XYZ file of C-alpha atoms in Angstrom:
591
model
C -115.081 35.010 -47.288
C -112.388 33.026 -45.673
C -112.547 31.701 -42.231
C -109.921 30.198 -39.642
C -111.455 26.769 -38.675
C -110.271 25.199 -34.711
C -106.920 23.240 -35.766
C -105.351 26.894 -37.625
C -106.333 25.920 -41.364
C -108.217 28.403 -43.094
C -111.813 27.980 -45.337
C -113.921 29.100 -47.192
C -117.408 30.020 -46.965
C -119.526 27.618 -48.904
C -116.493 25.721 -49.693
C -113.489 23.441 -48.451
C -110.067 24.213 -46.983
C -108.200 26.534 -48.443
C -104.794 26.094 -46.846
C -103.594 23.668 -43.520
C -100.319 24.892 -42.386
C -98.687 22.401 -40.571
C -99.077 22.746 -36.633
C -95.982 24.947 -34.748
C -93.776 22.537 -32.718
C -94.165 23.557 -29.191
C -91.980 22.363 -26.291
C -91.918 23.330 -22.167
C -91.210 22.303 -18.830
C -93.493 20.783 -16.410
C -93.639 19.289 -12.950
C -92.902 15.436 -13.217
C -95.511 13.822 -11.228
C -94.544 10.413 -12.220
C -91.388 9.440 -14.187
C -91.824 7.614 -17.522
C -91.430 8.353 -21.293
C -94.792 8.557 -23.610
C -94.948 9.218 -27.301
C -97.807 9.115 -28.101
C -100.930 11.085 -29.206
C -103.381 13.943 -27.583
C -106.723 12.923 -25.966
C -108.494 15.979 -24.370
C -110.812 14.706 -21.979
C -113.360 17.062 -19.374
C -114.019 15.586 -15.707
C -116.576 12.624 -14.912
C -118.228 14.573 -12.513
C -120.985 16.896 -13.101
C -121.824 19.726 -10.732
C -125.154 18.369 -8.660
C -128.698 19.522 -10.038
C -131.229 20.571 -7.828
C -134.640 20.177 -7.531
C -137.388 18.688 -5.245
C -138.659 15.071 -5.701
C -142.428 14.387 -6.066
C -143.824 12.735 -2.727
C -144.857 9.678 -5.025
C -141.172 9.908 -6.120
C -139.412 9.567 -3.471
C -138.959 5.698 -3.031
C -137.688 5.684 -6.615
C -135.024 8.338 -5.451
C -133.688 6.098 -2.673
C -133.535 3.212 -5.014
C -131.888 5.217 -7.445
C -129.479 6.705 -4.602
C -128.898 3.419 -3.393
C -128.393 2.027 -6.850
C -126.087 4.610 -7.601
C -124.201 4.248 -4.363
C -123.572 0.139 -4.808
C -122.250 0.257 -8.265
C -120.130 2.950 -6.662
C -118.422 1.018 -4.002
C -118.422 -1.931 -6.819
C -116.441 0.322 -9.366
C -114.281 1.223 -6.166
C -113.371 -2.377 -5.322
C -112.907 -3.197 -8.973
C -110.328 -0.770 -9.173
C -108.516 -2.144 -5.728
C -108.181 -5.479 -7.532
C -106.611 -4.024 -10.142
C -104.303 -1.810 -7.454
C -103.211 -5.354 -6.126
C -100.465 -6.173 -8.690
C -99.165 -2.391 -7.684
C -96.379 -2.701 -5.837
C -96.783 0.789 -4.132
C -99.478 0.611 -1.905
C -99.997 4.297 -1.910
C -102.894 4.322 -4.207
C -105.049 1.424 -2.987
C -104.914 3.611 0.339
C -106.276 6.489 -1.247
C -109.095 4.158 -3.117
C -109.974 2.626 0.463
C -110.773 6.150 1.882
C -113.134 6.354 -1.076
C -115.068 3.527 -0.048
C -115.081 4.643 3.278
C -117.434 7.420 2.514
C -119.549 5.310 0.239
C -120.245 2.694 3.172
C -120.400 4.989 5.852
C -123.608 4.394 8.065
C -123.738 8.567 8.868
C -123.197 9.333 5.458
C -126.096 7.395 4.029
C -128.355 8.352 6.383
C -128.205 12.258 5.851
C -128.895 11.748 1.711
C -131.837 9.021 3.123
C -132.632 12.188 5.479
C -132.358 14.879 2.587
C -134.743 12.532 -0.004
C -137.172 11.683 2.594
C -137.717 14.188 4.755
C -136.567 17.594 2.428
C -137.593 15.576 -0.941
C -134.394 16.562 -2.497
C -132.838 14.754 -5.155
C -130.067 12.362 -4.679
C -127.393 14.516 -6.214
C -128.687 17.409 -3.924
C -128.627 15.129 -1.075
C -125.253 13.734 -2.098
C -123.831 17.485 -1.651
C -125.325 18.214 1.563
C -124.104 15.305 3.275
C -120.767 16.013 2.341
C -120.939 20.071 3.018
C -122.314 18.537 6.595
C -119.285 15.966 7.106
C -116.305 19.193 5.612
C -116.294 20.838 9.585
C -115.108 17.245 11.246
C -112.034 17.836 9.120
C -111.777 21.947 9.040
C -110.828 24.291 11.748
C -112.353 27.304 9.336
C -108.756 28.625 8.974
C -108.272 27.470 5.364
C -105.180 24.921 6.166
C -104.336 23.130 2.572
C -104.453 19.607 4.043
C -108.066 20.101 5.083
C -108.827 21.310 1.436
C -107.516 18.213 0.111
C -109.918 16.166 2.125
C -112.565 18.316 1.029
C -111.437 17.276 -2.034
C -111.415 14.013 -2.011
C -114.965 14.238 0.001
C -116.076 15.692 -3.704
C -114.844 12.840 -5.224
C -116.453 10.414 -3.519
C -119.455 11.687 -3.756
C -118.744 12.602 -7.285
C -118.370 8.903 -8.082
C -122.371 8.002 -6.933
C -123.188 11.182 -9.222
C -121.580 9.854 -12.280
C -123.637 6.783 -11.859
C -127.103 8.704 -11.445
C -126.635 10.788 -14.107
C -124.536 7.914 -16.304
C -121.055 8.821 -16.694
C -120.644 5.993 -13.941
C -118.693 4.098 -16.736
C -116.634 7.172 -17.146
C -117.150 7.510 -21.038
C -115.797 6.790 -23.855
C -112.622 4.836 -24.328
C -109.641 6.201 -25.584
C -108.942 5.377 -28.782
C -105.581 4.934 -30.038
C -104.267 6.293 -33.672
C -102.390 4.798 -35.910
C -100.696 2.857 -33.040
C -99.615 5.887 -30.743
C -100.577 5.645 -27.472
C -103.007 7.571 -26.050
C -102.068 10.343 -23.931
C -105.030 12.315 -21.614
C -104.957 16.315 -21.372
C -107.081 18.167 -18.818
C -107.700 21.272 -17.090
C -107.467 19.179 -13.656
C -107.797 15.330 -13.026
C -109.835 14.434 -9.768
C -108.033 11.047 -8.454
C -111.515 8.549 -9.217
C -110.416 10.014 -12.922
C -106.993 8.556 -12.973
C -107.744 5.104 -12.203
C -110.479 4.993 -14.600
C -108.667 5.904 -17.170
C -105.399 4.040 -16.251
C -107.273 0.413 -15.916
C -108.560 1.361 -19.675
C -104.916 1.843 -21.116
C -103.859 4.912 -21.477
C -99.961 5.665 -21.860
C -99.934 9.158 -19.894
C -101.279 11.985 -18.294
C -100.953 15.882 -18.182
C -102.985 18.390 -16.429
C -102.896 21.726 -17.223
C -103.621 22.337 -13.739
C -100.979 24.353 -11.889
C -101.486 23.022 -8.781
C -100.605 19.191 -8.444
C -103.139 17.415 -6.140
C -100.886 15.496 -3.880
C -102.842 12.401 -4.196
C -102.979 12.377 -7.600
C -99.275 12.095 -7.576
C -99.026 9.813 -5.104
C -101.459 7.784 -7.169
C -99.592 7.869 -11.070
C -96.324 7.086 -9.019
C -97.908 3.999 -7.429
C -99.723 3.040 -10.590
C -96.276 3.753 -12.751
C -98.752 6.018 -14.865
C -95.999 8.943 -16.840
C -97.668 12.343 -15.629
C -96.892 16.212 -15.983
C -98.922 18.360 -14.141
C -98.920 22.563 -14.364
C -98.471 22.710 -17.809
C -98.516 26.211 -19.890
C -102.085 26.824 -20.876
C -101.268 29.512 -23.344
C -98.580 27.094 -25.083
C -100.301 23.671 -24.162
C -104.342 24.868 -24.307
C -105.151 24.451 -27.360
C -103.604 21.045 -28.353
C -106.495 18.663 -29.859
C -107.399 15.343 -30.186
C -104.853 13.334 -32.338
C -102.081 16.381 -31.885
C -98.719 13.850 -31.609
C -96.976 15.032 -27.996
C -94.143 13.819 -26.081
C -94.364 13.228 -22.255
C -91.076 13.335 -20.774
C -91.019 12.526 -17.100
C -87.976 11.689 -16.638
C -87.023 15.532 -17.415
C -89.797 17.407 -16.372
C -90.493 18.555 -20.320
C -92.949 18.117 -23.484
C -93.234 18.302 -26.833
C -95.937 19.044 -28.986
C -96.438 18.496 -32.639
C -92.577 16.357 -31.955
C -90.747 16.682 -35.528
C -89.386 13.790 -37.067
C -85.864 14.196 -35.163
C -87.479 15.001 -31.680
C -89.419 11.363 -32.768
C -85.798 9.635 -33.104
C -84.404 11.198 -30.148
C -87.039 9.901 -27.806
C -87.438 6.562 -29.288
C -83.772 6.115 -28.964
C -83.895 7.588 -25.079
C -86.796 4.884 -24.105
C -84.453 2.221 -25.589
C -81.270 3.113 -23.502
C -83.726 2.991 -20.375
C -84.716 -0.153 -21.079
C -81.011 -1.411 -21.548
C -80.454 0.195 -18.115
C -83.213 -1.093 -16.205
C -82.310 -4.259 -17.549
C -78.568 -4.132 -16.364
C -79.676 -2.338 -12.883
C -81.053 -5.795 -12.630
C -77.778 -7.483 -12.367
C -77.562 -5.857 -8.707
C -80.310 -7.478 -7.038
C -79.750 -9.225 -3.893
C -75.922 -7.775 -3.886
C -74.019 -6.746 -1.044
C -73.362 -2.842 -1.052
C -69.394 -2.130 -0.949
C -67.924 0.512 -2.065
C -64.045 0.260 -4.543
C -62.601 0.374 -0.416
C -64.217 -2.019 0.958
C -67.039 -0.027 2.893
C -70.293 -2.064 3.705
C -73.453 -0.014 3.081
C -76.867 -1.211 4.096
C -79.711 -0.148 2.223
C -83.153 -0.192 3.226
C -86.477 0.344 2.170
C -89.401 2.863 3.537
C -92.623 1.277 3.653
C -96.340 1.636 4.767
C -98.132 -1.430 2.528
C -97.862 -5.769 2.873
C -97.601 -4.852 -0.943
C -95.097 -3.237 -0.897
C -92.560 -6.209 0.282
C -92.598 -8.239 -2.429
C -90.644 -5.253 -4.447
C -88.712 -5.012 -1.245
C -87.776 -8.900 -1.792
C -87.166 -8.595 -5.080
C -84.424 -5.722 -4.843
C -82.809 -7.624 -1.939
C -82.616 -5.049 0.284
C -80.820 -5.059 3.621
C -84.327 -4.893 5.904
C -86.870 -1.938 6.460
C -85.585 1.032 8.136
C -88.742 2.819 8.513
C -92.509 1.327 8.387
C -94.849 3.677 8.806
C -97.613 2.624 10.861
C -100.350 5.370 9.411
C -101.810 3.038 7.275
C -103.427 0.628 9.660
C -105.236 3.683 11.352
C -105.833 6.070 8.093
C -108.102 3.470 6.671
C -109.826 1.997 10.313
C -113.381 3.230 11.609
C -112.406 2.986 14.570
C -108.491 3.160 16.541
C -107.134 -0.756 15.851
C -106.575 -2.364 18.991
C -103.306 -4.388 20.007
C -104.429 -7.325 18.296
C -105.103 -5.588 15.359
C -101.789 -3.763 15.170
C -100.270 -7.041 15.994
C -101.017 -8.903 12.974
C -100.722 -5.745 10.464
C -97.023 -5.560 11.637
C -96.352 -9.474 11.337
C -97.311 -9.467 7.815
C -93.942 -7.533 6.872
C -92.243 -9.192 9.655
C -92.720 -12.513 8.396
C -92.167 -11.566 4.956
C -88.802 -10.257 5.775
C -87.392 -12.739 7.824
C -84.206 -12.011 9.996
C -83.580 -9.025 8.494
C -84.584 -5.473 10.741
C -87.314 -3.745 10.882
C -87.831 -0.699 12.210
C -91.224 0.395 13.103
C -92.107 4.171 13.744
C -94.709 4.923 15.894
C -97.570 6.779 14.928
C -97.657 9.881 13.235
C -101.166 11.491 12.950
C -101.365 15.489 12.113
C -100.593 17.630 9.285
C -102.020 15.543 6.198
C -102.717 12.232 7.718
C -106.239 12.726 9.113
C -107.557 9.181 10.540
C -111.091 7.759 10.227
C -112.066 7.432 13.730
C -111.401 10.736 14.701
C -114.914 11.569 15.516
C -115.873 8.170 17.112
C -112.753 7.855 18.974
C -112.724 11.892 19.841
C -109.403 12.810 18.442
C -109.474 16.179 17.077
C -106.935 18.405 15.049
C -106.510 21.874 15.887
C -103.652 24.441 15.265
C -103.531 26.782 12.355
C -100.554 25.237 10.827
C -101.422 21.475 10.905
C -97.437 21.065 10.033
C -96.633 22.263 13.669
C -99.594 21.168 15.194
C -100.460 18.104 17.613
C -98.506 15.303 16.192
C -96.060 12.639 16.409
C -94.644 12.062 20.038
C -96.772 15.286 21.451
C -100.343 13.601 19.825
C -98.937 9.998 21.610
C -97.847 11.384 24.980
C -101.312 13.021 25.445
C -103.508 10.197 24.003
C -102.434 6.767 26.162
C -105.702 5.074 24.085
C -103.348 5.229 20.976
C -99.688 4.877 22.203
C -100.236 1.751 24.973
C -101.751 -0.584 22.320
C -99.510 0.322 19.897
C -96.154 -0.380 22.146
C -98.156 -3.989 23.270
C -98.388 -5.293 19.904
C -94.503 -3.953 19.195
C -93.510 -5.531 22.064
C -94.853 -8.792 21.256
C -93.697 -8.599 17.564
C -90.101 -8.114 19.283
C -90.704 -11.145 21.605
C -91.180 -13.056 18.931
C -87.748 -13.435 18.613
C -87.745 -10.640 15.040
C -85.132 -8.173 15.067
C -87.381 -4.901 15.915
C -86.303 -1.535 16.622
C -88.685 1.303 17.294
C -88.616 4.637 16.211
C -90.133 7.971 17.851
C -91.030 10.632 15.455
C -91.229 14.499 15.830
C -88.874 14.659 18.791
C -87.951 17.649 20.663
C -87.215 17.035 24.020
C -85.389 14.855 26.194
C -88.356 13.927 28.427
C -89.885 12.977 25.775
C -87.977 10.427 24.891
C -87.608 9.653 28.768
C -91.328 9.446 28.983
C -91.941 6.926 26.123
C -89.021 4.300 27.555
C -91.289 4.838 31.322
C -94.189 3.872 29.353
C -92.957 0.957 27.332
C -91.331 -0.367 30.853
C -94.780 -0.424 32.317
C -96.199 -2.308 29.045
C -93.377 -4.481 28.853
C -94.054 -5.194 32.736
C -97.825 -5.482 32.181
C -97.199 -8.251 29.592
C -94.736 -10.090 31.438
C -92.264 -9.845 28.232
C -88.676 -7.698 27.902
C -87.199 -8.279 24.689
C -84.490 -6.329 23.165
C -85.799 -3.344 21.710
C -84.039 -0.837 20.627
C -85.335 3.228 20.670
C -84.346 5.537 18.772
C -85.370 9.233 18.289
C -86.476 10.445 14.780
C -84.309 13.685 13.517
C -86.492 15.881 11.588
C -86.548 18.833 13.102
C -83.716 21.337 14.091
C -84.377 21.340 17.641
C -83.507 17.682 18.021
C -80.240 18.143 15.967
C -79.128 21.188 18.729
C -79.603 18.859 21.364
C -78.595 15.586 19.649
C -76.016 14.727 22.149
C -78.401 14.845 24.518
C -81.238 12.969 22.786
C -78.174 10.915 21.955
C -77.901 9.853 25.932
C -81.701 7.969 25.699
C -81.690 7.349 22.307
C -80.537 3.390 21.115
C -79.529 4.940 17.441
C -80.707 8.065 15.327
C -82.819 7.753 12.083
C -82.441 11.393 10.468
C -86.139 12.083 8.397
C -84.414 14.259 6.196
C -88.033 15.639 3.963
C -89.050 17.137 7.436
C -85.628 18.095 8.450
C -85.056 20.225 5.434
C -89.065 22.082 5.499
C -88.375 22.956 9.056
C -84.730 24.144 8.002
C -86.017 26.303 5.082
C -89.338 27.079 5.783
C -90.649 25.534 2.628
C -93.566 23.410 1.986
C -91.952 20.400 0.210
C -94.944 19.390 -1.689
C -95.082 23.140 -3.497
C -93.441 23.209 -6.684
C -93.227 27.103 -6.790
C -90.878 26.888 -4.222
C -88.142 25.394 -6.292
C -89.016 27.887 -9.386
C -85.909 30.526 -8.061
C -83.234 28.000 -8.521
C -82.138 28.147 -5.179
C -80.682 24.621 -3.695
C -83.304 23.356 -1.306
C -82.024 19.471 -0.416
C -78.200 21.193 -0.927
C -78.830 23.982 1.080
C -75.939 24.472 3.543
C -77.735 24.857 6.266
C -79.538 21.124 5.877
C -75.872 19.920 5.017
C -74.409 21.306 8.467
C -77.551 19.792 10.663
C -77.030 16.325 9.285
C -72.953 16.279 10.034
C -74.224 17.665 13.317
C -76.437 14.814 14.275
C -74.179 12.349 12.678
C -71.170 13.522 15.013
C -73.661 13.309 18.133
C -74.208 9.998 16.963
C -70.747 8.843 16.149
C -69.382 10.354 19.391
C -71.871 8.393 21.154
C -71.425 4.817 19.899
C -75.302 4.818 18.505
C -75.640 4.079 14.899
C -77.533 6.540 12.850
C -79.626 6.113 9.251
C -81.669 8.754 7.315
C -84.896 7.460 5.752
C -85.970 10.582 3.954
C -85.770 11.061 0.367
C -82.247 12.358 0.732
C -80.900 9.070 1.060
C -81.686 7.956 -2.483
C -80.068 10.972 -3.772
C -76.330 9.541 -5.279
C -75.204 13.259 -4.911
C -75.337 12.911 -1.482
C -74.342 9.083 -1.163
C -70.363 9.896 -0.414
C -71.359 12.790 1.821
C -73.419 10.791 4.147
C -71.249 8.125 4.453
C -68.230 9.914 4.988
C -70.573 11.714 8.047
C -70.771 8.010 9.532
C -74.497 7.430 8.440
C -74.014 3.642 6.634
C -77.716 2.885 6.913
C -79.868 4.971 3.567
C -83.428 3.916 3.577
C -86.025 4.426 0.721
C -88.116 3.193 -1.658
C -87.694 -0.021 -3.224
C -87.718 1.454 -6.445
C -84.635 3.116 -6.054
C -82.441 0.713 -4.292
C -80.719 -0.598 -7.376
C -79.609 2.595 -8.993
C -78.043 3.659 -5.440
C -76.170 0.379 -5.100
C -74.817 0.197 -8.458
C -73.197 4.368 -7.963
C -72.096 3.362 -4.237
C -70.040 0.173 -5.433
C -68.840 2.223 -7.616
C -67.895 5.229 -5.091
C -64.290 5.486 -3.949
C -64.341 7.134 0.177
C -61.412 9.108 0.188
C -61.485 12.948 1.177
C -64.002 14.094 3.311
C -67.757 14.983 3.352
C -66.628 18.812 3.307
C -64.876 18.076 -0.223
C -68.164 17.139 -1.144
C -70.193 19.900 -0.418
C -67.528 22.230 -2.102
C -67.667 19.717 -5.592
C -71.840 20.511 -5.592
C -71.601 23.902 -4.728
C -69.220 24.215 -7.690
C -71.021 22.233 -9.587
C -74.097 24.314 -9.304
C -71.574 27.613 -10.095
């Protein structure tokens, strides 16, 4: 009687293999989370977690529990620090923010008092007690209306408290490591990969990651970009599921594609491919600390976007022209409770200081849609709306909460006295009196402290109601800085983080719609006198590079990581013919 065994060979009953056809090549397209080139081999892994068991502790028990709760919860917040050390020599920031909000949870006073509550006083375990502290803390973060943000911190809730779990029932260490064959590297498949997962597994080695999940977690792929981990996420199952350990794959993130079982001229192909990037990055190198000209003599500034101290030294390294947005999220994301003005100061020094004379501008806060800060229930800030997205944020949360705006202008204000080249930058702007009511309130601060430096304000373009009335916001506005990832979901109606958006082929960045709002806010600006930027990931696009320019926006902004590609193609870029030329050469191009 012959049977087919897991891996497709067929056996015999009472005997040995019969036949082992070799395995099908397979190839498809995925969504890059993180760019990179892998060849390597399959390791299917499950998650660390375990769902919570339930039961009720013996009264004699119970002091154990709390020692083993407590146990659990220190090595924890000790594997969670561990990994931040690690996250240190990470340029990108991103991830170490994500890790911080981990331990967060894990020290939180309120949180460890519920599981001592649940133990002590219901004599539940500690997983059980784990889970119903967290199901207790998921309405200070959900309106009930289902908003995708708020699932995400439920989320990441879970995997916080997932990470004491895996210590109490011993999966703390997450496993088994890796193990490489025959010199491949060792690439991880799962059905989904909670973010405490990636880390682990990164610090141990591994080359790559793809999830068969369909859905990319959004902190998951901010945290293989920071790491410079190669990922694919929403992977076929029916072509991809049943890959097994030791299957050789390809992980192309660079294209958005894999390979499985590769054949021996898919092998040459991609080992030749990883050797031209490596001959590129090495002559992108060459640009460093250049001046950006283009063949006619046009000067081009290029900035970076940043949010981490971490983040300067790639900053440095690229030579780029200053910062041309800093988002100030971080220092509140990751605080207990609202920093004060002295606080604030000294977070915004540390890039000051590292950048020197060059610019920096500094955006005011921007809490709402999927930053969610700390403090909100000790401080009483609350989110409400049913689309988070259009919510309470930006200039409309700052207007209405003086507790968060005044200290925030002080310690800008004092940065700028300091004699460093500040400029600061409103976000989510719609009206004129708002703008009109932030320069009366930074009067009055600059007043109260007895200081008036220069300090340029400028309104943030990101949504189309500021572009139809840019030559008014033009009027109060010191320059324009055009966010153009906001600007084009407000345009289009698309959530830029969902992938199934772009599955129609439609242009979505190209659209001419967004093309038409940024000339139209450039020509405000222009007419004007004000100088105008874009920070959004537009800028970084060298597509777009001659169009923007030609527009009158000489100021891109982005991350450091991409400053050397975009100087290299705009030295190289020639400025005659217009922006409108441009447009017509994609759409063609597209055709």
């Amino acid at each position: 009687m012959l049977l087919r065994g897991p891996r497709g060979g067929v056996w015999r009953r009472g005997g040995g293999r019969v036949s082992d056809p070799a395995p099908r090549r397979r190839e498809g397209r995925a969504v890059a989370a993180s760019s990179g080139v892998v060849i390597g081999r399959v390791r299917r892994i499950g998650p660390l977690q375990r769902r919570a068991p339930r039961y009720r502790v013996d009264p004699a028990a119970v002091d154990r529990e709390l020692a083993r709760f407590e146990a659990a919860r220190r090595a924890a917040v000790s594997q969670v620090e561990q990994e931040l050390q690690a996250l240190e020599q990470v340029a990108d920031g991103n991830p170490a923010l994500l890790l911080r909000a981990h331990l967060l949870l894990l020290e939180d006073r309120a949180f460890i008092e519920a599981v001592t509550r649940q133990i002590v006083g219901e004599r539940r375990n500690a997983h059980w007690g784990i889970h119903c502290a967290i199901e207790r803390m998921v309405p200070v973060f959900d309106t009930g209306r289902g908003e995708p943000s708020l699932q995400e911190v439920r989320t990441q809730l879970d995997h916080a408290g997932g990470r004491i779990i895996a210590h109490l029932t011993g999966e703390g260490d997450g496993g088994e490591q890796p193990q490489e064959q025959e010199g491949a590297a060792t690439v991880l498949v799962a059905e989904e990969l909670p973010l405490p997962d990636v880390v682990t597994w990164w610090r141990r080695g591994v080359a790559g990651i793809i999830s068969l999940s369909g859905g990319a977690n959004s902190h998951v792929i901010v945290m293989t970009r920071g790491i410079g981990l190669p990922a694919l996420v929403g992977i076929d199952r029916d072509a991809f599921g049943e890959a097994c350990d030791g299957d050789g794959v390809i992980l192309d993130g660079e294209r958005g594609c894999w390979i499985l079982h590769p054949d021996a001229h898919d092998l040459i192909h991609y080992r030749r491919f990883r050797s031209a990037m490596g001959r590129a990055v090495a002559r992108l190198a060459t640009y460093a600390g250049q001046e950006t000209v283009t063949c006619d003599g046009r000067r081009v500034r290029l900035m970076c976007n940043v949010e981490f101290p971490q983040e300067m030294e790639a900053a440095l390294r690229v030579g780029c022209d200053g910062i041309g947005l800093l988002r100030t999220e971080f220092a509140f994301l990751t605080a207990r409770t609202a920093p004060d003005e002295e606080e604030q100061y000294a977070f915004y020094r540390r890039f000051l200081d590292a950048i020197g004379e060059k610019p920096v501008t500094i955006r005011l806060l921007d809490l709402g849609a999927d930053k969610l800060p700390a403090f909100r229930r000790e401080d009483g800030y609350r989110r409400h709306g049913e689309n988070p997205a259009l919510g309470l944020r930006g200039i409309r949360l700052l207007l209405r909460a003086p507790q968060l705006l005044r200290p925030q202008l002080r310690a800008i204000i004092r940065c700028a006295a300091a004699g460093r080249r500040v400029r600061l930058l409103v976000p989510m702007v719609t009206h004129v009196a708002q703008m009109e009511a932030l320069r009366a309130a930074l009067v009055e601060e600059m007043a109260a402290l007895g200081l008036h430096p220069e300090l340029p304000v400028g309104a943030m373009i990101e949504v189309p109601a500021a572009v139809l009335i840019a030559r008014e916001l033009a009027v109060v506005s010191d320059f324009f800085s055009i966010g153009s990832n906001d600007l084009i979901q407000y345009t289009l109606a698309v959530d830029r983080s969902d992938e199934e958006v772009f599955a129609d082929g439609l242009p979505i960045a190209d659209h001419p719609a967004v093309r038409r709002l940024i000339a139209m806010a450039a020509e405000a600006a222009v007419g004007a006198g004000i100088p105008i930027s874009i920070c959004g990931e537009l800028a970084a696009v060298p597509e777009w590079s001659a169009t923007l320019l030609r527009m009158g926006i000489d100021e891109l902004s982005m991350s450091a990581g991409r400053i050397l590609a975009l100087r290299r193609h705009i030295c190289q870029l020639d400025l005659g013919g217009s922006a409108a030329d441009d447009g017509a050469r994609r759409e063609g191009g597209r055709r």
